[in-house]
Coordinates of C-alpha atoms in Angstrom, one line a residue:
Chain Z
M1 CA -25.8 18.0 -2.0
E2 CA -24.9 18.6 1.8
V3 CA -22.6 22.2 1.7
I4 CA -22.1 22.4 5.4
K5 CA -21.5 19.1 8.1
T6 CA -20.5 19.4 12.4
E7 CA -19.5 16.9 14.2
G8 CA -19.8 17.2 17.6
L9 CA -19.1 20.7 17.7
T10 CA -18.4 21.9 21.0
K11 CA -17.1 25.8 22.1
I12 CA -16.8 26.5 26.1
Y13 CA -16.0 30.0 26.4
N14 CA -13.4 31.2 29.6
P15 CA -12.3 27.3 29.9
K16 CA -10.3 28.1 32.4
T17 CA -11.4 30.2 34.7
I18 CA -15.5 30.8 34.4
P19 CA -16.3 28.0 31.6
V20 CA -19.9 29.2 29.5
H21 CA -20.4 26.3 27.6
A22 CA -22.0 28.3 24.4
L23 CA -22.2 24.7 22.1
N24 CA -22.8 21.2 24.0
G25 CA -22.2 18.7 20.6
V26 CA -23.9 19.9 17.8
D27 CA -24.3 18.3 14.8
L28 CA -25.9 19.8 11.8
S29 CA -26.4 19.3 8.2
I30 CA -26.9 21.8 6.0
K31 CA -27.6 21.2 2.3
S32 CA -27.4 23.4 -1.1
G33 CA -30.2 25.9 -1.5
E34 CA -31.9 25.8 2.3
F35 CA -33.2 28.8 4.3
T36 CA -32.3 28.0 7.4
A37 CA -33.3 30.1 10.7
I38 CA -31.7 28.8 13.6
V39 CA -33.8 30.1 16.8
G40 CA -33.4 30.5 20.9
P41 CA -33.0 32.2 23.4
S42 CA -30.3 34.7 24.5
G43 CA -27.3 32.1 25.2
S44 CA -28.6 29.0 23.5
G45 CA -25.3 29.5 21.2
K46 CA -27.3 31.1 17.8
T47 CA -24.3 33.2 17.0
T48 CA -21.2 31.2 18.2
L49 CA -22.6 28.0 15.8
L50 CA -22.8 30.8 12.6
N51 CA -19.8 31.9 13.8
V52 CA -18.1 28.5 13.9
I53 CA -19.7 27.8 10.9
G54 CA -18.1 31.0 9.4
G55 CA -14.5 30.1 10.5
L56 CA -14.7 33.2 12.1
D57 CA -14.0 31.1 15.4
R58 CA -12.8 27.7 16.2
P59 CA -14.7 24.9 18.0
N60 CA -13.1 23.1 20.9
S61 CA -13.7 20.0 20.1
G62 CA -15.5 18.4 16.3
K63 CA -15.5 19.2 13.0
V64 CA -16.7 21.9 10.0
V65 CA -16.9 20.5 6.7
I66 CA -17.9 23.6 4.6
D67 CA -17.8 22.5 1.3
H68 CA -16.0 18.7 1.7
T69 CA -13.0 21.1 3.3
D70 CA -12.7 20.4 7.0
I71 CA -11.8 24.1 8.2
S72 CA -11.5 23.3 11.3
N73 CA -7.2 22.3 10.9
L74 CA -6.8 25.6 8.5
S75 CA -5.0 28.3 9.5
D76 CA -6.0 32.0 10.2
N77 CA -4.8 32.9 6.5
Q78 CA -6.2 30.2 5.0
L79 CA -9.3 30.2 6.3
I80 CA -9.0 34.1 5.2
D81 CA -9.4 33.1 2.5
F82 CA -11.6 30.3 2.6
R83 CA -14.4 33.1 3.9
K84 CA -13.3 35.2 1.1
E85 CA -14.2 32.4 -1.4
K86 CA -17.1 30.4 0.0
I87 CA -18.8 32.3 2.5
G88 CA -21.0 35.7 2.3
F89 CA -21.7 37.4 5.3
V90 CA -24.6 39.2 6.7
F91 CA -24.2 41.6 10.2
Q92 CA -27.3 42.7 12.6
A93 CA -25.4 45.8 12.3
Y94 CA -24.7 45.7 8.0
N95 CA -21.4 46.8 8.7
L96 CA -20.7 48.6 5.0
I97 CA -17.0 50.0 4.4
P98 CA -18.4 53.6 5.6
V99 CA -16.0 55.3 3.0
L100 CA -17.4 53.6 0.2
T101 CA -20.1 54.3 -1.9
A102 CA -23.0 51.0 -2.0
K103 CA -21.5 49.4 -5.7
E104 CA -17.5 49.9 -4.3
N105 CA -18.9 47.8 -1.0
V106 CA -20.5 45.0 -3.1
A107 CA -17.4 45.3 -6.0
F108 CA -14.9 45.3 -2.3
V109 CA -15.1 41.3 -1.9
M110 CA -14.6 41.0 -5.9
L111 CA -11.8 43.3 -5.7
L112 CA -10.3 40.9 -2.9
Q113 CA -10.7 37.7 -5.4
K114 CA -8.8 39.7 -7.6
K115 CA -11.6 39.9 -10.3
D116 CA -11.1 42.5 -13.2
K117 CA -12.6 45.7 -13.3
A118 CA -15.5 45.7 -15.6
E119 CA -16.8 41.8 -14.1
R120 CA -16.6 43.6 -10.8
E121 CA -18.6 47.0 -12.1
A122 CA -21.0 44.6 -13.6
R123 CA -21.9 42.3 -11.0
A124 CA -21.7 45.0 -8.1
M125 CA -25.1 46.8 -9.8
E126 CA -27.3 43.2 -10.9
L127 CA -26.6 42.5 -7.5
L128 CA -28.2 45.9 -6.3
E129 CA -30.8 45.5 -8.9
A130 CA -31.3 42.2 -7.2
V131 CA -31.7 43.6 -3.6
G132 CA -33.5 46.2 -5.5
I133 CA -31.8 49.0 -4.2
A134 CA -29.5 50.0 -8.0
E135 CA -30.5 53.6 -8.1
K136 CA -28.3 54.2 -4.6
C137 CA -25.4 52.7 -5.8
D138 CA -23.5 56.1 -5.4
K139 CA -24.9 56.5 -2.0
R140 CA -22.2 56.0 0.9
P141 CA -24.2 54.6 3.8
A142 CA -24.0 57.1 5.9
E143 CA -26.9 58.3 3.3
L144 CA -29.0 55.2 3.3
S145 CA -31.9 53.7 5.7
G146 CA -30.5 50.8 7.5
G147 CA -33.3 48.7 5.3
Q148 CA -31.0 50.0 2.6
Q149 CA -28.0 49.5 3.6
Q150 CA -28.6 45.9 5.4
R151 CA -29.7 45.2 0.9
V152 CA -25.9 46.1 0.4
A153 CA -24.8 44.0 2.6
V154 CA -26.4 41.2 1.4
A155 CA -25.3 41.9 -2.5
R156 CA -22.0 42.4 -0.8
A157 CA -22.3 38.6 0.7
L158 CA -23.2 37.3 -2.5
A159 CA -20.6 39.3 -4.2
S160 CA -18.0 36.8 -4.2
K161 CA -20.7 33.7 -5.1
P162 CA -20.3 32.0 -2.3
A163 CA -21.2 28.3 -1.3
F164 CA -23.9 30.1 1.4
V165 CA -24.8 33.7 3.3
L166 CA -24.8 33.7 6.6
A167 CA -26.8 35.8 8.5
D168 CA -26.4 37.0 12.3
E169 CA -30.0 38.4 13.1
P170 CA -29.9 40.3 9.8
T171 CA -33.1 41.9 10.8
A172 CA -32.9 42.8 14.7
N173 CA -32.6 46.4 13.5
L174 CA -34.7 47.1 10.7
D175 CA -38.4 48.3 11.0
S176 CA -41.4 46.3 9.7
K177 CA -41.9 46.9 6.6
S178 CA -37.4 46.6 6.4
T179 CA -37.9 43.3 7.3
A180 CA -40.8 42.1 5.5
N181 CA -39.0 43.4 2.2
L182 CA -35.4 41.9 3.0
L183 CA -36.8 39.0 3.0
D184 CA -38.3 38.9 0.6
I185 CA -35.4 39.3 -1.4
M186 CA -33.6 36.4 0.5
L187 CA -36.5 34.3 0.0
R188 CA -36.5 35.2 -3.8
L189 CA -32.4 34.6 -4.2
N190 CA -32.9 31.3 -2.3
Q191 CA -36.0 30.7 -4.5
E192 CA -34.7 31.5 -8.4
E193 CA -30.6 31.2 -8.1
G194 CA -30.5 28.5 -5.0
I195 CA -28.2 30.5 -2.9
T196 CA -28.4 28.7 0.3
F197 CA -29.0 31.1 3.7
I198 CA -28.5 30.3 7.2
F199 CA -29.5 32.6 9.4
S200 CA -30.1 33.5 13.2
T201 CA -33.0 35.1 14.6
H202 CA -35.7 35.9 16.9
D203 CA -37.8 37.3 14.9
Q204 CA -40.8 35.6 14.6
R205 CA -41.7 37.5 11.3
V206 CA -38.6 35.3 10.4
I207 CA -39.1 32.1 11.5
D208 CA -42.3 31.8 9.9
R209 CA -40.9 32.2 6.9
A210 CA -38.0 30.1 6.9
R211 CA -38.2 26.6 5.4
R212 CA -36.1 25.2 8.1
V213 CA -36.1 25.5 12.1
V214 CA -33.0 24.8 14.1
T215 CA -33.9 25.2 17.8
L216 CA -30.6 25.0 20.0
V217 CA -31.3 25.6 24.0
D218 CA -28.3 25.3 26.1
G219 CA -25.7 24.6 23.0
K220 CA -27.4 21.9 21.9
I221 CA -30.0 20.9 19.4
D222 CA -33.9 20.9 20.6
S223 CA -35.3 20.8 17.8
D224 CA -35.0 20.5 13.6
V225 CA -38.3 21.1 11.5
Q226 CA -38.5 21.1 8.0
R227 CA -41.3 22.5 6.6
Chain K
M1 CA -8.7 49.6 -4.1
I2 CA -7.1 49.7 -1.1
P3 CA -5.3 53.0 -1.8
I4 CA -8.6 55.1 -2.5
L5 CA -9.6 53.1 0.9
A6 CA -6.8 54.9 2.5
W7 CA -6.7 58.1 0.9
R8 CA -10.8 58.2 2.5
N9 CA -10.2 56.7 5.6
V10 CA -7.7 59.6 5.9
W11 CA -10.2 62.0 5.5
R12 CA -13.0 60.1 7.7
S13 CA -11.7 62.7 10.5
P14 CA -10.6 65.9 8.8
T15 CA -9.9 67.5 12.1
R16 CA -7.8 64.7 13.2
S17 CA -5.9 64.1 9.9
L18 CA -5.5 68.0 9.3
V19 CA -3.9 68.6 12.7
V20 CA -1.3 65.3 12.5
I21 CA -0.7 66.9 8.7
L22 CA 0.2 70.9 10.0
A23 CA 2.0 68.6 13.3
I24 CA 4.5 66.6 10.0
A25 CA 5.4 69.6 8.3
L26 CA 5.6 72.1 11.7
G27 CA 8.6 69.5 12.5
I28 CA 9.6 69.3 9.1
W29 CA 9.6 73.3 8.7
A30 CA 11.5 73.1 12.4
A31 CA 13.8 71.2 11.2
M32 CA 14.6 73.6 8.1
F33 CA 14.6 76.6 10.2
M34 CA 17.1 75.0 13.2
S35 CA 19.4 73.3 10.1
G36 CA 19.6 76.5 7.8
F37 CA 19.9 78.4 11.5
A38 CA 22.4 76.3 12.4
T39 CA 24.5 75.9 8.8
G40 CA 24.4 80.1 8.9
M41 CA 26.2 80.5 11.6
A42 CA 28.4 77.8 10.9
Q43 CA 29.2 79.1 7.2
S44 CA 29.3 82.6 9.4
Y45 CA 32.0 81.9 11.6
I46 CA 34.0 80.0 8.7
D47 CA 33.1 82.9 6.4
N48 CA 34.6 85.2 9.0
S49 CA 37.3 83.2 9.8
I50 CA 39.0 82.8 6.8
S51 CA 37.8 86.5 5.6
S52 CA 38.9 88.4 8.4
L53 CA 41.7 86.0 10.4
I54 CA 43.0 83.1 8.5
S55 CA 42.0 83.2 4.9
H56 CA 42.6 80.3 2.7
I57 CA 46.4 79.7 2.6
Q58 CA 48.8 81.1 5.4
I59 CA 53.4 80.2 5.1
H60 CA 55.1 80.2 8.0
H61 CA 58.5 79.6 9.5
P62 CA 57.8 75.7 10.8
E63 CA 59.9 77.0 14.1
F64 CA 57.6 79.7 14.0
K65 CA 54.5 78.4 14.3
E66 CA 55.9 76.7 17.8
E67 CA 57.3 80.2 18.8
E68 CA 56.8 83.0 17.2
D69 CA 60.3 84.5 18.1
V70 CA 61.5 87.2 15.0
Q71 CA 64.2 84.9 14.1
Y72 CA 62.1 82.9 11.8
Q73 CA 61.1 84.5 8.7
L74 CA 60.0 83.3 5.2
Q75 CA 62.2 81.6 2.9
D76 CA 61.8 81.7 -0.4
L77 CA 59.6 85.0 -0.8
Q78 CA 60.6 85.9 -4.7
A79 CA 59.1 81.5 -5.6
I80 CA 56.1 81.9 -3.4
Q81 CA 55.4 85.8 -4.9
E82 CA 55.5 84.1 -8.5
V83 CA 53.7 81.3 -7.3
L84 CA 51.0 83.8 -6.3
D85 CA 50.7 86.4 -9.0
G86 CA 50.1 83.1 -11.9
V87 CA 46.7 82.6 -9.9
E88 CA 43.8 84.2 -10.9
G89 CA 41.6 86.2 -8.7
A90 CA 43.8 84.9 -5.6
Y91 CA 45.0 87.7 -3.1
Y92 CA 47.7 87.9 -0.5
S93 CA 49.3 89.9 1.9
F94 CA 53.1 89.1 3.0
R95 CA 53.2 90.1 7.1
T96 CA 56.0 91.0 9.7
V97 CA 54.9 89.3 13.1
S98 CA 55.6 89.9 16.3
N99 CA 54.4 89.7 19.8
G100 CA 54.9 92.5 22.2
M101 CA 52.9 94.8 25.2
I102 CA 51.0 98.2 23.9
A103 CA 51.2 100.6 27.0
S104 CA 49.1 103.9 27.4
S105 CA 49.3 105.9 30.0
K106 CA 46.7 104.1 31.9
S107 CA 47.3 100.5 31.2
S108 CA 49.2 98.4 28.5
R109 CA 49.1 94.7 27.2
G110 CA 50.0 91.7 25.6
I111 CA 49.5 92.5 22.0
K112 CA 49.9 90.8 18.1
I113 CA 52.1 93.2 16.0
R114 CA 50.9 92.9 13.0
G115 CA 53.2 95.0 10.1
I116 CA 51.7 95.2 6.8
E117 CA 51.4 96.8 3.5
P118 CA 48.2 98.6 3.9
G119 CA 47.1 98.0 0.4
S120 CA 47.8 93.9 -0.2
E121 CA 46.1 93.4 3.9
Q122 CA 43.1 95.3 2.8
S123 CA 42.4 93.3 -0.2
V124 CA 43.1 90.0 2.2
N125 CA 41.5 90.6 4.6
G126 CA 39.2 93.9 4.4
I127 CA 40.3 95.5 7.4
G128 CA 40.5 99.2 6.3
D129 CA 36.7 98.4 5.6
K130 CA 36.1 97.7 9.3
M131 CA 37.3 101.3 10.5
I132 CA 35.5 103.3 12.8
E133 CA 37.2 106.1 13.3
G134 CA 40.0 107.6 12.1
D135 CA 42.0 106.5 8.6
Y136 CA 43.2 103.3 7.3
F137 CA 47.1 104.6 7.6
G138 CA 47.5 108.1 6.3
K139 CA 50.3 109.2 3.8
D140 CA 54.3 109.5 4.4
R141 CA 54.4 109.9 8.0
K142 CA 56.0 106.6 10.2
N143 CA 54.8 104.6 12.7
Q144 CA 51.2 105.1 12.0
L145 CA 49.1 102.7 14.4
L146 CA 45.8 100.6 13.7
I147 CA 44.2 99.7 17.5
S148 CA 40.6 98.5 18.1
Q149 CA 37.8 100.2 19.6
R150 CA 37.8 97.5 22.5
M151 CA 41.8 97.8 22.6
A152 CA 40.6 101.6 22.7
E153 CA 38.8 101.3 25.7
K154 CA 40.9 99.3 27.4
L155 CA 43.8 101.8 27.2
G156 CA 41.9 104.3 27.7
A157 CA 43.0 105.7 23.7
K158 CA 41.9 107.8 20.9
I159 CA 42.9 108.7 17.6
R160 CA 46.5 110.2 17.7
S161 CA 46.6 108.7 21.6
R162 CA 50.4 108.3 20.9
L163 CA 51.3 104.5 22.9
V164 CA 54.0 103.0 23.6
L165 CA 54.9 99.8 21.4
T166 CA 57.8 96.8 23.5
F167 CA 58.7 93.8 22.2
Q168 CA 62.4 91.7 20.7
D169 CA 64.9 92.7 18.2
E170 CA 66.1 90.3 15.6
D171 CA 68.8 90.1 18.8
R172 CA 66.6 89.6 21.1
E173 CA 67.3 92.4 22.9
I174 CA 64.1 94.4 24.0
T175 CA 63.2 98.0 22.2
A176 CA 60.5 100.5 22.3
A177 CA 59.0 103.3 20.8
A178 CA 56.3 105.2 20.2
F179 CA 53.2 105.3 18.1
R180 CA 50.5 107.5 16.8
V181 CA 46.7 106.0 16.5
V182 CA 46.1 107.2 13.4
G183 CA 42.7 104.9 13.5
I184 CA 40.3 102.3 15.4
F185 CA 38.4 99.5 13.5
D186 CA 35.9 97.1 14.9
S187 CA 36.7 93.6 13.0
K188 CA 33.0 92.5 15.3
N189 CA 35.4 89.5 16.1
N190 CA 36.7 89.9 20.6
P191 CA 39.5 87.1 20.2
F192 CA 40.8 89.3 17.6
D193 CA 40.2 93.1 18.5
D194 CA 41.5 92.0 22.0
S195 CA 45.0 90.9 20.3
H196 CA 45.8 92.5 17.5
I197 CA 47.6 95.6 16.3
F198 CA 48.5 96.7 13.2
V199 CA 51.5 99.2 12.0
Q200 CA 52.5 99.8 8.7
Q201 CA 55.8 97.4 7.8
A202 CA 58.2 99.3 7.1
D203 CA 58.0 100.8 10.3
L204 CA 58.3 97.6 12.4
I205 CA 61.0 96.4 10.1
R206 CA 63.1 99.6 10.7
L207 CA 62.8 98.6 14.9
L208 CA 63.4 94.8 14.4
S209 CA 66.4 94.9 12.0
T210 CA 70.1 95.7 13.8
Q211 CA 72.1 94.8 11.1
E212 CA 73.0 95.5 7.5
P213 CA 71.0 94.5 5.2
D214 CA 70.4 90.5 3.7
P215 CA 68.5 88.7 1.4
Q216 CA 68.5 85.9 4.0
H217 CA 67.0 88.5 6.4
S218 CA 63.4 89.0 5.1
F219 CA 61.2 89.9 8.0
I220 CA 58.3 87.9 6.3
H221 CA 57.0 86.2 9.2
E222 CA 53.7 84.8 7.4
V223 CA 51.9 85.3 3.9
A224 CA 48.4 85.0 4.2
I225 CA 46.6 84.3 0.7
L226 CA 43.5 84.8 -0.2
L227 CA 41.0 82.6 -2.4
P228 CA 38.2 83.4 -4.3
G229 CA 37.2 80.1 -3.4
A230 CA 38.3 76.8 -1.4
E231 CA 38.4 74.9 -4.4
Q232 CA 41.8 75.8 -5.5
M233 CA 43.0 75.7 -2.4
E234 CA 45.2 72.1 -2.1
V235 CA 46.3 72.6 -5.8
L236 CA 47.7 75.8 -4.9
Q237 CA 49.4 74.6 -1.2
K238 CA 51.0 71.6 -3.2
K239 CA 52.7 74.1 -5.6
L240 CA 53.6 76.2 -2.9
Q241 CA 54.9 73.4 -0.6
E242 CA 57.1 72.8 -3.8
V243 CA 58.6 75.8 -4.6
A244 CA 59.2 76.2 -0.6
P245 CA 59.8 72.8 1.2
E246 CA 61.2 73.9 3.8
M247 CA 58.2 76.6 4.9
L248 CA 55.0 75.3 6.3
V249 CA 52.3 75.5 3.9
E250 CA 49.4 75.1 5.6
N251 CA 45.6 75.4 4.8
Y252 CA 42.6 76.8 6.6
R253 CA 41.9 73.7 8.1
E254 CA 45.2 72.9 9.6
I255 CA 45.6 76.5 11.3
A256 CA 42.2 75.8 12.6
P257 CA 40.4 72.9 13.7
D258 CA 38.4 74.6 15.0
V259 CA 36.8 75.7 11.0
Q260 CA 37.2 72.3 10.0
L261 CA 35.1 71.2 13.3
Y262 CA 32.5 73.7 12.2
E263 CA 32.3 73.1 8.5
S264 CA 32.1 68.7 8.9
M265 CA 29.4 69.5 11.8
I266 CA 27.0 71.1 8.8
G267 CA 26.9 67.9 7.4
S268 CA 25.6 66.5 10.7
M269 CA 23.8 69.1 12.3
S270 CA 20.6 69.1 10.0
L271 CA 20.7 65.2 10.2
I272 CA 21.0 65.7 14.1
Y273 CA 18.0 68.5 14.0
L274 CA 15.8 65.6 11.4
V275 CA 16.6 63.2 14.0
I276 CA 15.1 64.6 17.4
I277 CA 12.4 66.1 15.5
M278 CA 11.7 63.4 13.9
L279 CA 11.5 60.9 17.1
A280 CA 9.3 63.3 18.6
L281 CA 6.8 63.2 15.2
V282 CA 6.5 59.3 15.5
F283 CA 4.7 59.1 18.6
G284 CA 2.5 61.9 18.0
I285 CA 1.9 60.2 14.8
I286 CA 1.7 56.4 16.7
N287 CA -0.8 58.2 18.7
T288 CA -3.1 59.5 16.2
M289 CA -3.4 56.3 14.0
L290 CA -3.8 53.7 17.1
M291 CA -7.0 55.9 17.6
A292 CA -7.9 55.4 14.1
V293 CA -7.3 51.5 14.6
L294 CA -9.4 51.9 17.5
E295 CA -12.0 53.8 16.8
R296 CA -12.2 51.3 14.2
I297 CA -12.2 47.2 15.6
K298 CA -15.1 46.2 14.2
E299 CA -14.8 47.5 10.6
L300 CA -11.5 46.0 10.6
G301 CA -12.9 42.7 12.1
M302 CA -15.3 43.2 9.2
L303 CA -13.1 43.5 6.9
M304 CA -11.1 40.5 7.9
A305 CA -14.1 38.1 8.4
I306 CA -15.3 39.2 4.9
G307 CA -11.7 37.9 3.0
M308 CA -9.2 41.0 3.6
N309 CA -6.1 39.4 4.3
K310 CA -3.9 40.4 7.0
F311 CA -1.3 41.6 4.6
K312 CA -3.9 44.0 3.0
V313 CA -5.3 45.1 6.1
F314 CA -1.6 45.6 7.4
S315 CA -0.7 48.0 4.3
M316 CA -4.1 50.1 4.4
I317 CA -2.6 51.3 7.4
V318 CA 0.6 51.6 6.9
L319 CA -0.6 53.2 3.6
E320 CA -3.2 55.5 5.3
T321 CA 0.4 57.1 7.4
I322 CA 2.5 57.3 4.4
L323 CA -0.7 59.0 2.6
L324 CA -0.7 61.8 6.1
S325 CA 3.1 62.0 5.6
L326 CA 3.1 62.5 1.9
I327 CA 0.7 65.4 2.4
G328 CA 2.6 67.0 5.3
A329 CA 6.2 66.6 4.0
P330 CA 5.6 68.6 0.5
L331 CA 4.3 71.5 3.1
G332 CA 6.4 71.6 5.5
M333 CA 9.7 71.5 3.2
L334 CA 7.4 74.1 0.9
L335 CA 7.7 76.1 3.8
G336 CA 10.8 75.4 5.2
G337 CA 12.5 76.5 2.1
L338 CA 10.9 79.6 1.7
T339 CA 12.3 80.3 4.6
V340 CA 15.7 79.5 4.1
E341 CA 14.8 80.8 1.3
L342 CA 13.7 84.7 2.4
I343 CA 16.4 84.5 5.6
G344 CA 19.3 83.1 3.3
K345 CA 18.7 86.8 1.1
Y346 CA 18.1 89.3 3.7
G347 CA 19.5 87.7 6.6
L348 CA 18.0 87.3 10.4
N349 CA 19.4 90.1 12.7
L350 CA 20.9 89.1 16.1
S351 CA 21.7 92.8 16.8
A352 CA 20.5 92.1 20.1
F353 CA 22.8 89.4 21.1
S354 CA 25.9 91.0 19.1
S355 CA 28.0 90.9 22.4
S356 CA 28.0 87.6 22.7
L357 CA 28.2 86.6 19.1
Q358 CA 31.1 88.8 18.6
M359 CA 32.7 86.9 21.3
Y360 CA 33.1 84.0 19.1
G361 CA 34.3 85.3 16.3
L362 CA 30.2 85.4 14.7
S363 CA 28.7 88.1 13.0
D364 CA 24.8 89.5 14.2
V365 CA 23.4 89.0 10.6
V366 CA 22.8 85.4 10.1
Y367 CA 22.1 83.9 6.9
F368 CA 20.5 81.1 6.8
S369 CA 21.7 78.4 4.6
V370 CA 20.7 75.1 3.5
A371 CA 22.5 72.3 1.6
P372 CA 20.5 70.6 -1.3
H373 CA 20.9 66.7 0.2
V374 CA 19.1 68.4 3.0
Y375 CA 15.5 68.0 1.0
G376 CA 16.4 64.3 0.1
Q377 CA 17.4 63.6 4.2
V378 CA 13.6 65.4 5.2
A379 CA 12.5 63.1 2.3
I380 CA 13.9 59.8 3.7
S381 CA 13.3 60.6 7.2
V382 CA 9.7 61.3 6.9
A383 CA 8.7 58.5 4.8
L384 CA 11.2 56.1 7.8
T385 CA 8.8 58.4 10.3
A386 CA 5.9 56.8 8.6
I387 CA 7.1 53.6 7.8
V388 CA 8.2 53.2 11.7
A389 CA 4.8 54.8 13.6
S390 CA 2.9 53.0 11.2
I391 CA 4.2 49.5 12.3
Y392 CA 2.4 49.8 16.2
P393 CA -1.7 50.2 14.8
A394 CA -0.9 48.4 11.9
L395 CA 0.4 45.3 13.9
K396 CA -2.6 45.7 16.5
A397 CA -5.5 46.0 13.9
I398 CA -3.8 42.8 12.3
R399 CA -3.7 40.6 16.2
L400 CA -7.3 41.7 16.4
K401 CA -9.9 38.8 16.2
P402 CA -12.3 39.3 13.6
V403 CA -15.1 37.3 15.9
E404 CA -14.4 39.7 18.6
A405 CA -13.9 42.9 16.9
I406 CA -17.0 42.7 14.8
R407 CA -19.1 42.1 18.5
K408 CA -17.8 45.3 20.0
I409 CA -20.2 48.3 19.6

């Protein structure tokens, strides 16, 4: 089943002054359960593509259909609600809420979804266990290592039961061991629970473990390899 | 969880939050101090005016107010006295009043002569307690005179000095008599002290009167009535007006519009101080909350990215500001209340400015007082201040675009 479909996506920054063509007609289709790496040199448009797919940025032209909904026409508030229900985000700098514990960070998204307390707590613990950090559930981000914070971020991304998880360079700030650990977790969630992951990366270790690698060059898809 | 998040955000930067909380508390304390001080001063002016000068009610001949002529004497005195005797706790003094000159060998001055019956005058304005030298009239001696210390200095007079009073009698002929100073008072009210002297009523009436005693000629020009409180004043005023319909019965607000002005100012003064201080606070809070938003741009962007809508982000920033105020306000009110309570009990001694205060009829010890509704005003103004101050930072927060905010380092 197709969860993401883009048609002729273009994104131009500073169109009136010094135009920068970040995306030049990207057509991409991602099916449920895929484990896809978006790769390419710096400035190739990886982050822009993820932002546009995630409804964080709007394309200048083209269409983004997520789970049968064309998000190009949604208002800002509709987009916020859409992201809350359909998309999980993992950021390069973890971006956890510093004043909440690991468990509260994971439960926070479910709170926004108005889930009841018992369900929030049970699922938060379940997800923290899935990413192997349940014993640190009462720690705040500042008390966790980078790898541990990113695992909490993955758990948070999954909390809302999204259609897919977008991860922008999730391992960029991690050491080798933490990178391997995070990849193991993501792959296991992908294989065992069928969670769709799309992530941008430069990291060859991550690219090597991706099942599909989409290479962007100058805002266009240069290659799309299924493994 | 939004309130929990807001509460924890408040304490992310404890020093900054404590500074704002203290600023709010100090602002409220200052507003209450100023309000207590101003109310205390105004109350002191009102109390002094009522107890020393004008009393609660005065009765005059209607023409006497225009022209203080000895001819304009009060009628219906017996009926007035009967009404007054029936009011529990009321004190009154029937006065004979004449304008004239007082002269010593050194100088002379224009003055208002109050002819009084010492006992009743003492019960109305307590002038006997303000004697600093001599006696509050001796016994069995004619032509005794009380003058103020300021007047004594200007006339070069002292106890036992003989001073000459000159005034018009009832035929408008100039009459003069020598009086001996038996007492010197200091009412702490310079305008009063500079213009009033006291003699015994019988002496003044004897000098004013040129004709045979006549019930129509009471030689009473003024009745001053002091009540236990202002509550029963208007009822009594009405009753007196009924028994003496031809006479002018006025309460202290009508006699002295300045006192009424002070009374009406009491209510608005605290509000004025509050508004000024809260206006200053608004900018301090805006500055702090703006800093709190700007240093969390990335985090706020992330919150919106993962699905926290703009209303919730807005509410969170507003709530953070309200929480800061909720801690600061009770602290300030407690400090302010204690200060007002303490100074209300023991007074603030301003004797260093005694001479200036006395010029305006103010006592040199001010007892702070704050009306209970001021606490309500403070609570409402702090809440309004917090909400107003949080709007700009909160708008700034919701105008962030998640994609740009997340990119910020």
